[in-house]
Amino acid sequence: MILKNEDGNCVSADDAGLELKAYGNTACKMPHLDTLAERSVVFTSAFTSVSSCSPSRAALLTGLPVHQNGMYGLHHSVHHFSSFPRVRSLPSVLADNGVRTGIVGKKHVGPEDVYPFEFAHTEETESIMQVGRNISRIRDLVHTFLTTNDTRPFFLYIGFHDPHRCGHTHPEYGQFCEKFGDGSPGMGTIPDWEPTHYDPKDVQVPHFVQKTAAARGDLAAQYRTLSRLDQGIGLVLAELAASGHSQDTLVIYTSDNGIPFPIGRTNFYDPGIQEPLLVSSPLNPDSWGSSSSDLASLLDLTPTVLSWFNLSYPHYFIWKKDGPVVLTGKSLLPFLTPGNITVGHHQNHQEFTIMSHENLILKVNHKPQHITHQMEDVVAASEEAAVYASHDLHEVTMYYPMRAVRTPSFKLVQNLNYRMPFPVDQDLYVAPSFQDILNRTREGQQLPWFTTLSHYYHRPRWQLYDLRRDPFERRNVAGKRSYGEVQATLEGRLQAWQHFTHDPWRCGPGAVLEDSGNHATRPVCLPLFNGL
């Protein structure tokens, strides 16, 4: 996103992870993003609210979780999901307030009436390979937008398609389209890209990826594509400077979901939802090069952009019965003031409270003099800031609804369709790293992975992780007596958020939501007596 003080700019990668020096990766060379990080506040605990492309982009551009904005799964082709027609998005709200809007690259959301950009060059107007991966073409389009004789403030959204996999759609270009435009025979040439080659032995294998030659080769291809993304971002920032807007424009860099490896994209484990988030403000140079471990959500970006332009969120209804729409995220601009940048965890997000016989959120206002570890855990589960996540589908065949609440200390995930195996998307299935897992499992070979394919597929209804003692989420403590109050507290917070955001799934899988007719003014969950 590129936003100025008058203007703004958002740059989004596609399936990128934490492959930056600012996040501890020294193997993947990203000099332009490293430079941006040095001029930004780096959020080290930023999370998407959904681990899927179109849903995440819709949530980012509306500030609403997918179950509230209607983008339940992918937008394109047979998947065909779209946001509800009454939803108000950033480009719509900004345009109504005199802000010029533009998008270059991957859009992947709809309908057009909900996401109207005045200047638009996307997969809807031309090849996604050209507007999403050809960084010379992207640079030219950004140049056109920035040099147009128009004095209005602007919002420019740049959706790079890198480093998304393409082994399913364009296998001739490699697993990550790492050969596209590299100058080799038949691959064409992108004039402004100098490909960076990586030896598989030199990559930094994440803790959740198996330590095999196939996985290392997969990562090396991803790194090569990331070099194109990084150089493209360098071109965009150079255009911003050349147009004279680098000193009045807020720049935000992030991604839509985790990297496309098992445990990553479409999952609610941290590798599936943790995102890079760099926020660079020319008005706060004292904050440059700092980091914040305060929880941030991509749902915070809509209120952040509105705050930058000094605009209020509009008063409107998606469904009359649900009342006016209220954002649950908060502006991140206060975190750009040096005095507010901490290594703590501010209560940045709203609290949602339900008081009923079935559901009570525990509030602990003080600690007893002689406090136990279990009591400390309950205090943390109750009082720490939290971010929330909601996922329904990725591809249309991948129905696996999940809801989650994450604090600095704990994460609770509810898998509503837990009696079904966890689904795998088409891109991931043909990936060398996943084929390696399949082949080793089928042939009974050693698999140097922290889990098994069976455990990956088959998940319990509740997953609870003590992130202080188990940061890699290896040990599910849901149902453990010592964590009973923690789980009950987090279940209450999660259900309260679901009610506040009018989640149609909030009664599942053991009950049916009745919220019309006799229950129009007081929605209820009526039991199914299905054993769940």
CSV table of N, CA and C in Angstrom, one decimal, residues 90-153:
chain,number,residue,atom,x,y,z
A,90,LEU,N,-12.1,-0.1,1.1
A,90,LEU,CA,-11.2,1.1,1.1
A,90,LEU,C,-11.3,1.9,-0.2
A,91,PRO,N,-11.2,1.2,-1.4
A,91,PRO,CA,-11.3,2.1,-2.6
A,91,PRO,C,-12.6,2.8,-2.7
A,92,SER,N,-13.7,2.2,-2.2
A,92,SER,CA,-15.0,2.8,-2.3
A,92,SER,C,-15.1,4.0,-1.3
A,93,VAL,N,-14.7,3.7,-0.1
A,93,VAL,CA,-14.8,4.8,0.9
A,93,VAL,C,-13.9,6.0,0.6
A,94,LEU,N,-12.7,5.6,0.2
A,94,LEU,CA,-11.7,6.7,-0.2
A,94,LEU,C,-12.2,7.5,-1.4
A,95,ALA,N,-12.7,6.9,-2.4
A,95,ALA,CA,-13.2,7.6,-3.6
A,95,ALA,C,-14.3,8.6,-3.2
A,96,ASP,N,-15.2,8.1,-2.3
A,96,ASP,CA,-16.3,9.0,-1.8
A,96,ASP,C,-15.8,10.2,-1.1
A,97,ASN,N,-14.5,10.2,-0.7
A,97,ASN,CA,-14.0,11.3,0.1
A,97,ASN,C,-12.9,12.0,-0.7
A,98,GLY,N,-12.9,11.9,-2.0
A,98,GLY,CA,-12.0,12.7,-2.9
A,98,GLY,C,-10.6,12.1,-3.0
A,99,VAL,N,-10.4,10.9,-2.7
A,99,VAL,CA,-9.1,10.2,-2.8
A,99,VAL,C,-9.0,9.5,-4.2
A,100,ARG,N,-8.0,9.7,-4.9
A,100,ARG,CA,-7.8,8.9,-6.2
A,100,ARG,C,-7.2,7.6,-5.8
A,101,THR,N,-7.8,6.5,-6.4
A,101,THR,CA,-7.4,5.1,-6.1
A,101,THR,C,-6.9,4.4,-7.3
A,102,GLY,N,-5.9,3.6,-7.1
A,102,GLY,CA,-5.3,2.8,-8.2
A,102,GLY,C,-4.9,1.4,-7.7
A,103,ILE,N,-4.9,0.5,-8.6
A,103,ILE,CA,-4.4,-0.9,-8.3
A,103,ILE,C,-3.6,-1.4,-9.5
A,104,VAL,N,-2.5,-2.0,-9.2
A,104,VAL,CA,-1.6,-2.6,-10.2
A,104,VAL,C,-1.3,-4.0,-9.7
A,105,GLY,N,-1.6,-5.0,-10.5
A,105,GLY,CA,-1.2,-6.4,-10.2
A,105,GLY,C,-2.4,-7.2,-9.8
A,106,LYS,N,-2.2,-8.1,-8.9
A,106,LYS,CA,-3.3,-9.0,-8.5
A,106,LYS,C,-4.3,-8.4,-7.7
A,107,LYS,N,-5.6,-8.5,-8.1
A,107,LYS,CA,-6.7,-8.0,-7.4
A,107,LYS,C,-7.4,-9.2,-6.7
A,108,HIS,N,-8.0,-10.1,-7.4
A,108,HIS,CA,-8.5,-11.4,-6.9
A,108,HIS,C,-9.6,-11.2,-5.9
A,109,VAL,N,-10.4,-10.1,-6.0
A,109,VAL,CA,-11.6,-9.9,-5.2
A,109,VAL,C,-12.7,-9.3,-6.0
A,110,GLY,N,-13.9,-9.4,-5.6
A,110,GLY,CA,-15.0,-8.8,-6.3
A,110,GLY,C,-16.2,-8.8,-5.4
A,111,PRO,N,-17.3,-8.2,-5.9
A,111,PRO,CA,-17.6,-7.7,-7.2
A,111,PRO,C,-17.0,-6.3,-7.4
A,112,GLU,N,-17.0,-5.9,-8.6
A,112,GLU,CA,-16.4,-4.6,-9.0
A,112,GLU,C,-17.0,-3.4,-8.2
A,113,ASP,N,-18.4,-3.5,-8.0
A,113,ASP,CA,-19.0,-2.5,-7.3
A,113,ASP,C,-18.6,-2.3,-5.9
A,114,VAL,N,-18.1,-3.4,-5.3
A,114,VAL,CA,-17.6,-3.3,-3.9
A,114,VAL,C,-16.1,-2.9,-3.9
A,115,TYR,N,-15.3,-3.3,-4.9
A,115,TYR,CA,-13.9,-2.9,-5.0
A,115,TYR,C,-13.6,-2.1,-6.2
A,116,PRO,N,-14.1,-0.9,-6.3
A,116,PRO,CA,-13.9,-0.1,-7.5
A,116,PRO,C,-12.6,0.8,-7.4
A,117,PHE,N,-11.7,0.5,-8.3
A,117,PHE,CA,-10.5,1.3,-8.4
A,117,PHE,C,-10.5,2.2,-9.7
A,118,GLU,N,-10.2,3.4,-9.5
A,118,GLU,CA,-10.3,4.3,-10.6
A,118,GLU,C,-9.2,4.0,-11.7
A,119,PHE,N,-8.0,3.7,-11.3
A,119,PHE,CA,-6.9,3.3,-12.2
A,119,PHE,C,-6.7,1.8,-11.9
A,120,ALA,N,-6.9,0.9,-12.9
A,120,ALA,CA,-6.9,-0.5,-12.6
A,120,ALA,C,-6.2,-1.3,-13.7
A,121,HIS,N,-5.1,-1.9,-13.4
A,121,HIS,CA,-4.4,-2.8,-14.3
A,121,HIS,C,-4.2,-4.1,-13.5
A,122,THR,N,-5.1,-5.1,-13.7
A,122,THR,CA,-5.1,-6.3,-13.0
A,122,THR,C,-5.3,-7.5,-13.9
A,123,GLU,N,-5.4,-8.7,-13.3
A,123,GLU,CA,-5.7,-9.9,-14.0
A,123,GLU,C,-7.1,-9.8,-14.8
A,124,GLU,N,-7.9,-8.8,-14.4
A,124,GLU,CA,-9.2,-8.6,-15.1
A,124,GLU,C,-9.0,-7.8,-16.3
A,125,THR,N,-7.8,-7.2,-16.5
A,125,THR,CA,-7.6,-6.3,-17.7
A,125,THR,C,-6.5,-6.9,-18.6
A,126,GLU,N,-5.6,-7.7,-18.1
A,126,GLU,CA,-4.5,-8.2,-18.9
A,126,GLU,C,-3.9,-9.4,-18.1
A,127,SER,N,-2.8,-10.0,-18.7
A,127,SER,CA,-2.2,-11.2,-18.1
A,127,SER,C,-1.7,-10.9,-16.7
A,128,ILE,N,-2.0,-11.8,-15.8
A,128,ILE,CA,-1.5,-11.7,-14.4
A,128,ILE,C,0.0,-11.8,-14.4
A,129,MET,N,0.6,-12.6,-15.4
A,129,MET,CA,2.0,-12.7,-15.5
A,129,MET,C,2.7,-11.4,-15.8
A,130,GLN,N,2.0,-10.5,-16.6
A,130,GLN,CA,2.6,-9.3,-16.9
A,130,GLN,C,2.4,-8.2,-15.8
A,131,VAL,N,1.2,-8.1,-15.3
A,131,VAL,CA,0.9,-7.1,-14.3
A,131,VAL,C,1.3,-7.5,-12.9
A,132,GLY,N,1.6,-8.9,-12.7
A,132,GLY,CA,1.9,-9.4,-11.4
A,132,GLY,C,3.3,-9.8,-11.2
A,133,ARG,N,4.0,-10.2,-12.3
A,133,ARG,CA,5.4,-10.7,-12.2
A,133,ARG,C,6.4,-10.0,-13.0
A,134,ASN,N,5.9,-9.3,-14.1
A,134,ASN,CA,6.9,-8.6,-14.9
A,134,ASN,C,7.1,-7.2,-14.3
A,135,ILE,N,8.2,-7.1,-13.5
A,135,ILE,CA,8.5,-5.9,-12.7
A,135,ILE,C,8.7,-4.7,-13.6
A,136,SER,N,9.2,-4.9,-14.8
A,136,SER,CA,9.3,-3.7,-15.7
A,136,SER,C,8.0,-3.1,-16.1
A,137,ARG,N,7.0,-4.0,-16.3
A,137,ARG,CA,5.7,-3.6,-16.6
A,137,ARG,C,5.0,-2.9,-15.4
A,138,ILE,N,5.2,-3.5,-14.3
A,138,ILE,CA,4.7,-3.0,-13.0
A,138,ILE,C,5.3,-1.6,-12.8
A,139,ARG,N,6.6,-1.4,-13.0
A,139,ARG,CA,7.2,-0.1,-12.8
A,139,ARG,C,6.6,0.9,-13.7
A,140,ASP,N,6.4,0.6,-15.0
A,140,ASP,CA,5.8,1.5,-16.0
A,140,ASP,C,4.4,1.9,-15.6
A,141,LEU,N,3.6,1.0,-15.1
A,141,LEU,CA,2.2,1.3,-14.7
A,141,LEU,C,2.2,2.2,-13.4
A,142,VAL,N,3.1,2.0,-12.5
A,142,VAL,CA,3.2,2.8,-11.3
A,142,VAL,C,3.7,4.2,-11.7
A,143,HIS,N,4.6,4.3,-12.7
A,143,HIS,CA,5.1,5.6,-13.2
A,143,HIS,C,3.9,6.4,-13.8
A,144,THR,N,3.1,5.7,-14.6
A,144,THR,CA,1.9,6.4,-15.2
A,144,THR,C,1.0,6.9,-14.1
A,145,PHE,N,0.7,6.1,-13.1
A,145,PHE,CA,-0.2,6.5,-12.1
A,145,PHE,C,0.4,7.8,-11.3
A,146,LEU,N,1.7,7.7,-11.0
A,146,LEU,CA,2.3,8.7,-10.1
A,146,LEU,C,2.5,10.0,-10.9
A,147,THR,N,2.7,10.0,-12.2
A,147,THR,CA,3.0,11.2,-13.0
A,147,THR,C,1.8,11.8,-13.6
A,148,THR,N,0.6,11.2,-13.4
A,148,THR,CA,-0.6,11.8,-14.0
A,148,THR,C,-0.9,13.1,-13.3
A,149,ASN,N,-1.3,14.1,-14.1
A,149,ASN,CA,-1.5,15.5,-13.6
A,149,ASN,C,-2.8,15.5,-12.8
A,150,ASP,N,-2.7,15.1,-11.5
A,150,ASP,CA,-3.9,15.0,-10.7
A,150,ASP,C,-3.5,15.4,-9.3
A,151,THR,N,-4.1,16.4,-8.7
A,151,THR,CA,-3.6,16.9,-7.4
A,151,THR,C,-4.3,16.3,-6.2
A,152,ARG,N,-5.2,15.4,-6.5
A,152,ARG,CA,-5.9,14.7,-5.4
A,152,ARG,C,-5.0,13.8,-4.6
A,153,PRO,N,-5.2,13.6,-3.3
A,153,PRO,CA,-4.5,12.6,-2.6
A,153,PRO,C,-4.7,11.2,-3.2
